[in-house]
Amino acid sequence: MSSDTADSGGTATFEEVARAALAEITTPDTIGALMSQVGEDDGVVTLNFVSTLSGYPGWHWSVSAAQVAGEDPTVLEAELMPGDGALVSPDWVPWVDRLEEYRAAQAAAGLLVEDDADAEGDLEGDLEDDDDVDDEDDLVDGIDFESDELVAPPLGVDEQDEPEAEPDEDSPEPADVP
């Protein structure tokens, strides 16, 4: 199989098909020159284009395509990939590890308060005393989230504080109900 043009009567080249596929996911001005075109043993061809996308230095567009005899190449996938030296996000670190590093840094700076160091132990203690509904730690803004009772907090407005609504002059008077 030729990696530059379609075989057996096909009219589109791999590059044309790849550029058309990329134009569906990005603007054509972000697709630069063809960097490489690699044919695999299974008939798949991978084309890499320079990315001129702002904010993505060192990245490239990658398109994998295949061709059946007598047909134009078909795109299998198209994506933006980091190249060597590309700016990428750091590896993911679990929250518990980040918290441990934060606490160590706070302790080293002398900013860690004794209560903060034992916060994890307090959390476990709160879970153990679920039966104590009057515990102040269980209240948030005066609301007890562990209680089964639904009580609306007072809004601070009484009915007598609200002004009487004046009837609209253009609207009909309500009928007196006996």
PDB file of N, CA and C in Angstrom, residues 111-173:
ATOM      1  N   LEU A 111       2.856  26.943  61.293  1.00  0.00           N
ATOM      2  CA  LEU A 111       1.494  27.448  61.140  1.00  0.00           C
ATOM      3  C   LEU A 111       0.434  26.436  61.516  1.00  0.00           C
ATOM      4  N   LEU A 112       0.831  25.213  61.769  1.00  0.00           N
ATOM      5  CA  LEU A 112      -0.132  24.156  62.073  1.00  0.00           C
ATOM      6  C   LEU A 112      -0.581  24.277  63.521  1.00  0.00           C
ATOM      7  N   VAL A 113      -1.867  24.489  63.708  1.00  0.00           N
ATOM      8  CA  VAL A 113      -2.438  24.588  65.051  1.00  0.00           C
ATOM      9  C   VAL A 113      -2.720  23.176  65.532  1.00  0.00           C
ATOM     10  N   GLU A 114      -2.607  22.965  66.826  1.00  0.00           N
ATOM     11  CA  GLU A 114      -2.788  21.626  67.389  1.00  0.00           C
ATOM     12  C   GLU A 114      -4.146  21.041  67.008  1.00  0.00           C
ATOM     13  N   ASP A 115      -5.195  21.884  66.963  1.00  0.00           N
ATOM     14  CA  ASP A 115      -6.530  21.401  66.600  1.00  0.00           C
ATOM     15  C   ASP A 115      -6.542  20.881  65.170  1.00  0.00           C
ATOM     16  N   ASP A 116      -5.818  21.534  64.264  1.00  0.00           N
ATOM     17  CA  ASP A 116      -5.766  21.097  62.870  1.00  0.00           C
ATOM     18  C   ASP A 116      -5.073  19.751  62.732  1.00  0.00           C
ATOM     19  N   ALA A 117      -4.059  19.519  63.541  1.00  0.00           N
ATOM     20  CA  ALA A 117      -3.314  18.264  63.447  1.00  0.00           C
ATOM     21  C   ALA A 117      -4.186  17.082  63.847  1.00  0.00           C
ATOM     22  N   ASP A 118      -5.167  17.326  64.742  1.00  0.00           N
ATOM     23  CA  ASP A 118      -6.015  16.239  65.217  1.00  0.00           C
ATOM     24  C   ASP A 118      -7.390  16.258  64.538  1.00  0.00           C
ATOM     25  N   ALA A 119      -7.532  16.993  63.448  1.00  0.00           N
ATOM     26  CA  ALA A 119      -8.827  17.127  62.778  1.00  0.00           C
ATOM     27  C   ALA A 119      -9.342  15.786  62.291  1.00  0.00           C
ATOM     28  N   GLU A 120      -8.442  14.932  61.848  1.00  0.00           N
ATOM     29  CA  GLU A 120      -8.869  13.623  61.361  1.00  0.00           C
ATOM     30  C   GLU A 120      -9.438  12.789  62.508  1.00  0.00           C
ATOM     31  N   GLY A 121      -8.848  12.882  63.673  1.00  0.00           N
ATOM     32  CA  GLY A 121      -9.360  12.172  64.840  1.00  0.00           C
ATOM     33  C   GLY A 121     -10.714  12.727  65.273  1.00  0.00           C
ATOM     34  N   ASP A 122     -10.913  14.061  65.190  1.00  0.00           N
ATOM     35  CA  ASP A 122     -12.194  14.666  65.530  1.00  0.00           C
ATOM     36  C   ASP A 122     -13.287  14.170  64.603  1.00  0.00           C
ATOM     37  N   LEU A 123     -12.956  14.001  63.359  1.00  0.00           N
ATOM     38  CA  LEU A 123     -13.941  13.522  62.398  1.00  0.00           C
ATOM     39  C   LEU A 123     -14.430  12.138  62.794  1.00  0.00           C
ATOM     40  N   GLU A 124     -13.515  11.272  63.193  1.00  0.00           N
ATOM     41  CA  GLU A 124     -13.894   9.933  63.611  1.00  0.00           C
ATOM     42  C   GLU A 124     -14.740   9.993  64.877  1.00  0.00           C
ATOM     43  N   GLY A 125     -14.438  10.915  65.786  1.00  0.00           N
ATOM     44  CA  GLY A 125     -15.214  11.068  67.005  1.00  0.00           C
ATOM     45  C   GLY A 125     -16.626  11.536  66.706  1.00  0.00           C
ATOM     46  N   ASP A 126     -16.799  12.433  65.746  1.00  0.00           N
ATOM     47  CA  ASP A 126     -18.128  12.900  65.364  1.00  0.00           C
ATOM     48  C   ASP A 126     -18.967  11.769  64.813  1.00  0.00           C
ATOM     49  N   LEU A 127     -18.349  10.867  64.088  1.00  0.00           N
ATOM     50  CA  LEU A 127     -19.103   9.758  63.525  1.00  0.00           C
ATOM     51  C   LEU A 127     -19.554   8.790  64.607  1.00  0.00           C
ATOM     52  N   GLU A 128     -18.784   8.679  65.676  1.00  0.00           N
ATOM     53  CA  GLU A 128     -19.124   7.744  66.739  1.00  0.00           C
ATOM     54  C   GLU A 128     -20.276   8.251  67.599  1.00  0.00           C
ATOM     55  N   ASP A 129     -20.441   9.567  67.789  1.00  0.00           N
ATOM     56  CA  ASP A 129     -21.500  10.074  68.665  1.00  0.00           C
ATOM     57  C   ASP A 129     -22.693  10.582  67.855  1.00  0.00           C
ATOM     58  N   ASP A 130     -23.153   9.776  66.900  1.00  0.00           N
ATOM     59  CA  ASP A 130     -24.313  10.133  66.093  1.00  0.00           C
ATOM     60  C   ASP A 130     -25.592  10.218  66.916  1.00  0.00           C
ATOM     61  N   ASP A 131     -25.643   9.534  68.067  1.00  0.00           N
ATOM     62  CA  ASP A 131     -26.862   9.509  68.868  1.00  0.00           C
ATOM     63  C   ASP A 131     -27.086  10.819  69.607  1.00  0.00           C
ATOM     64  N   ASP A 132     -26.064  11.611  69.814  1.00  0.00           N
ATOM     65  CA  ASP A 132     -26.182  12.854  70.567  1.00  0.00           C
ATOM     66  C   ASP A 132     -26.625  13.977  69.631  1.00  0.00           C
ATOM     67  N   VAL A 133     -27.936  14.268  69.625  1.00  0.00           N
ATOM     68  CA  VAL A 133     -28.479  15.257  68.698  1.00  0.00           C
ATOM     69  C   VAL A 133     -28.171  16.678  69.144  1.00  0.00           C
ATOM     70  N   ASP A 134     -27.899  16.861  70.445  1.00  0.00           N
ATOM     71  CA  ASP A 134     -27.673  18.202  70.952  1.00  0.00           C
ATOM     72  C   ASP A 134     -26.217  18.631  70.876  1.00  0.00           C
ATOM     73  N   ASP A 135     -25.367  17.797  70.321  1.00  0.00           N
ATOM     74  CA  ASP A 135     -23.946  18.106  70.225  1.00  0.00           C
ATOM     75  C   ASP A 135     -23.755  19.332  69.344  1.00  0.00           C
ATOM     76  N   GLU A 136     -23.049  20.358  69.824  1.00  0.00           N
ATOM     77  CA  GLU A 136     -22.881  21.603  69.074  1.00  0.00           C
ATOM     78  C   GLU A 136     -22.108  21.396  67.772  1.00  0.00           C
ATOM     79  N   ASP A 137     -21.238  20.363  67.715  1.00  0.00           N
ATOM     80  CA  ASP A 137     -20.484  20.104  66.491  1.00  0.00           C
ATOM     81  C   ASP A 137     -21.399  19.663  65.357  1.00  0.00           C
ATOM     82  N   ASP A 138     -22.568  19.099  65.693  1.00  0.00           N
ATOM     83  CA  ASP A 138     -23.491  18.607  64.678  1.00  0.00           C
ATOM     84  C   ASP A 138     -24.377  19.720  64.123  1.00  0.00           C
ATOM     85  N   LEU A 139     -24.346  20.900  64.735  1.00  0.00           N
ATOM     86  CA  LEU A 139     -25.189  22.005  64.292  1.00  0.00           C
ATOM     87  C   LEU A 139     -24.413  22.912  63.349  1.00  0.00           C
ATOM     88  N   VAL A 140     -25.047  23.275  62.251  1.00  0.00           N
ATOM     89  CA  VAL A 140     -24.460  24.217  61.302  1.00  0.00           C
ATOM     90  C   VAL A 140     -25.458  25.342  61.140  1.00  0.00           C
ATOM     91  N   ASP A 141     -25.072  26.551  61.522  1.00  0.00           N
ATOM     92  CA  ASP A 141     -25.960  27.718  61.459  1.00  0.00           C
ATOM     93  C   ASP A 141     -27.281  27.451  62.169  1.00  0.00           C
ATOM     94  N   GLY A 142     -27.226  26.724  63.285  1.00  0.00           N
ATOM     95  CA  GLY A 142     -28.421  26.463  64.064  1.00  0.00           C
ATOM     96  C   GLY A 142     -29.306  25.362  63.525  1.00  0.00           C
ATOM     97  N   ILE A 143     -28.875  24.668  62.496  1.00  0.00           N
ATOM     98  CA  ILE A 143     -29.677  23.603  61.900  1.00  0.00           C
ATOM     99  C   ILE A 143     -29.053  22.267  62.273  1.00  0.00           C
ATOM    100  N   ASP A 144     -29.869  21.378  62.818  1.00  0.00           N
ATOM    101  CA  ASP A 144     -29.414  20.052  63.187  1.00  0.00           C
ATOM    102  C   ASP A 144     -29.727  19.102  62.030  1.00  0.00           C
ATOM    103  N   PHE A 145     -28.731  18.732  61.261  1.00  0.00           N
ATOM    104  CA  PHE A 145     -28.925  17.894  60.089  1.00  0.00           C
ATOM    105  C   PHE A 145     -29.143  16.429  60.443  1.00  0.00           C
ATOM    106  N   GLU A 146     -28.896  16.057  61.680  1.00  0.00           N
ATOM    107  CA  GLU A 146     -29.071  14.672  62.091  1.00  0.00           C
ATOM    108  C   GLU A 146     -30.466  14.414  62.654  1.00  0.00           C
ATOM    109  N   SER A 147     -31.238  15.472  62.908  1.00  0.00           N
ATOM    110  CA  SER A 147     -32.570  15.324  63.488  1.00  0.00           C
ATOM    111  C   SER A 147     -33.562  14.881  62.422  1.00  0.00           C
ATOM    112  N   ASP A 148     -34.556  14.088  62.852  1.00  0.00           N
ATOM    113  CA  ASP A 148     -35.604  13.650  61.931  1.00  0.00           C
ATOM    114  C   ASP A 148     -36.716  14.680  61.810  1.00  0.00           C
ATOM    115  N   GLU A 149     -36.735  15.684  62.694  1.00  0.00           N
ATOM    116  CA  GLU A 149     -37.770  16.705  62.668  1.00  0.00           C
ATOM    117  C   GLU A 149     -37.430  17.766  61.626  1.00  0.00           C
ATOM    118  N   LEU A 150     -38.447  18.185  60.894  1.00  0.00           N
ATOM    119  CA  LEU A 150     -38.273  19.254  59.922  1.00  0.00           C
ATOM    120  C   LEU A 150     -38.830  20.527  60.535  1.00  0.00           C
ATOM    121  N   VAL A 151     -37.974  21.446  60.860  1.00  0.00           N
ATOM    122  CA  VAL A 151     -38.385  22.707  61.464  1.00  0.00           C
ATOM    123  C   VAL A 151     -37.804  23.831  60.623  1.00  0.00           C
ATOM    124  N   ALA A 152     -38.691  24.703  60.146  1.00  0.00           N
ATOM    125  CA  ALA A 152     -38.222  25.828  59.348  1.00  0.00           C
ATOM    126  C   ALA A 152     -37.656  26.882  60.281  1.00  0.00           C
ATOM    127  N   PRO A 153     -36.496  27.407  59.985  1.00  0.00           N
ATOM    128  CA  PRO A 153     -35.931  28.454  60.835  1.00  0.00           C
ATOM    129  C   PRO A 153     -36.762  29.728  60.689  1.00  0.00           C
ATOM    130  N   PRO A 154     -36.860  30.529  61.740  1.00  0.00           N
ATOM    131  CA  PRO A 154     -37.645  31.768  61.649  1.00  0.00           C
ATOM    132  C   PRO A 154     -37.011  32.710  60.639  1.00  0.00           C
ATOM    133  N   LEU A 155     -37.859  33.360  59.888  1.00  0.00           N
ATOM    134  CA  LEU A 155     -37.371  34.257  58.846  1.00  0.00           C
ATOM    135  C   LEU A 155     -37.220  35.685  59.338  1.00  0.00           C
ATOM    136  N   GLY A 156     -37.806  35.997  60.509  1.00  0.00           N
ATOM    137  CA  GLY A 156     -37.651  37.349  61.042  1.00  0.00           C
ATOM    138  C   GLY A 156     -38.702  38.317  60.529  1.00  0.00           C
ATOM    139  N   VAL A 157     -39.745  37.832  59.883  1.00  0.00           N
ATOM    140  CA  VAL A 157     -40.805  38.688  59.381  1.00  0.00           C
ATOM    141  C   VAL A 157     -42.126  38.135  59.901  1.00  0.00           C
ATOM    142  N   ASP A 158     -42.888  38.961  60.581  1.00  0.00           N
ATOM    143  CA  ASP A 158     -44.205  38.568  61.054  1.00  0.00           C
ATOM    144  C   ASP A 158     -45.242  39.031  60.050  1.00  0.00           C
ATOM    145  N   GLU A 159     -46.413  38.385  60.089  1.00  0.00           N
ATOM    146  CA  GLU A 159     -47.481  38.789  59.172  1.00  0.00           C
ATOM    147  C   GLU A 159     -47.886  40.224  59.429  1.00  0.00           C
ATOM    148  N   GLN A 160     -47.891  40.644  60.697  1.00  0.00           N
ATOM    149  CA  GLN A 160     -48.317  42.006  61.010  1.00  0.00           C
ATOM    150  C   GLN A 160     -47.308  43.043  60.526  1.00  0.00           C
ATOM    151  N   ASP A 161     -46.056  42.631  60.243  1.00  0.00           N
ATOM    152  CA  ASP A 161     -45.053  43.559  59.731  1.00  0.00           C
ATOM    153  C   ASP A 161     -45.218  43.831  58.243  1.00  0.00           C
ATOM    154  N   GLU A 162     -45.930  42.945  57.533  1.00  0.00           N
ATOM    155  CA  GLU A 162     -46.072  43.103  56.091  1.00  0.00           C
ATOM    156  C   GLU A 162     -47.118  44.157  55.775  1.00  0.00           C
ATOM    157  N   PRO A 163     -46.841  45.027  54.805  1.00  0.00           N
ATOM    158  CA  PRO A 163     -47.819  46.062  54.454  1.00  0.00           C
ATOM    159  C   PRO A 163     -49.032  45.442  53.772  1.00  0.00           C
ATOM    160  N   GLU A 164     -50.189  46.077  53.971  1.00  0.00           N
ATOM    161  CA  GLU A 164     -51.400  45.632  53.300  1.00  0.00           C
ATOM    162  C   GLU A 164     -51.256  45.912  51.813  1.00  0.00           C
ATOM    163  N   ALA A 165     -51.679  44.967  51.003  1.00  0.00           N
ATOM    164  CA  ALA A 165     -51.614  45.153  49.556  1.00  0.00           C
ATOM    165  C   ALA A 165     -52.763  46.060  49.139  1.00  0.00           C
ATOM    166  N   GLU A 166     -52.455  47.104  48.418  1.00  0.00           N
ATOM    167  CA  GLU A 166     -53.468  48.017  47.889  1.00  0.00           C
ATOM    168  C   GLU A 166     -54.060  47.407  46.639  1.00  0.00           C
ATOM    169  N   PRO A 167     -55.408  47.364  46.537  1.00  0.00           N
ATOM    170  CA  PRO A 167     -55.999  46.828  45.309  1.00  0.00           C
ATOM    171  C   PRO A 167     -55.700  47.744  44.139  1.00  0.00           C
ATOM    172  N   ASP A 168     -55.486  47.160  43.010  1.00  0.00           N
ATOM    173  CA  ASP A 168     -55.219  47.913  41.787  1.00  0.00           C
ATOM    174  C   ASP A 168     -56.506  48.629  41.391  1.00  0.00           C
ATOM    175  N   GLU A 169     -56.418  49.913  41.045  1.00  0.00           N
ATOM    176  CA  GLU A 169     -57.609  50.702  40.715  1.00  0.00           C
ATOM    177  C   GLU A 169     -58.335  50.147  39.494  1.00  0.00           C
ATOM    178  N   ASP A 170     -57.619  49.541  38.546  1.00  0.00           N
ATOM    179  CA  ASP A 170     -58.234  49.045  37.337  1.00  0.00           C
ATOM    180  C   ASP A 170     -58.822  47.665  37.500  1.00  0.00           C
ATOM    181  N   SER A 171     -58.481  46.955  38.561  1.00  0.00           N
ATOM    182  CA  SER A 171     -58.972  45.592  38.726  1.00  0.00           C
ATOM    183  C   SER A 171     -60.308  45.607  39.459  1.00  0.00           C
ATOM    184  N   PRO A 172     -61.143  44.619  39.172  1.00  0.00           N
ATOM    185  CA  PRO A 172     -62.445  44.568  39.837  1.00  0.00           C
ATOM    186  C   PRO A 172     -62.286  44.198  41.299  1.00  0.00           C
ATOM    187  N   GLU A 173     -63.211  44.690  42.112  1.00  0.00           N
ATOM    188  CA  GLU A 173     -63.198  44.383  43.535  1.00  0.00           C
ATOM    189  C   GLU A 173     -63.570  42.926  43.743  1.00  0.00           C
TER     190      GLU A 173
END
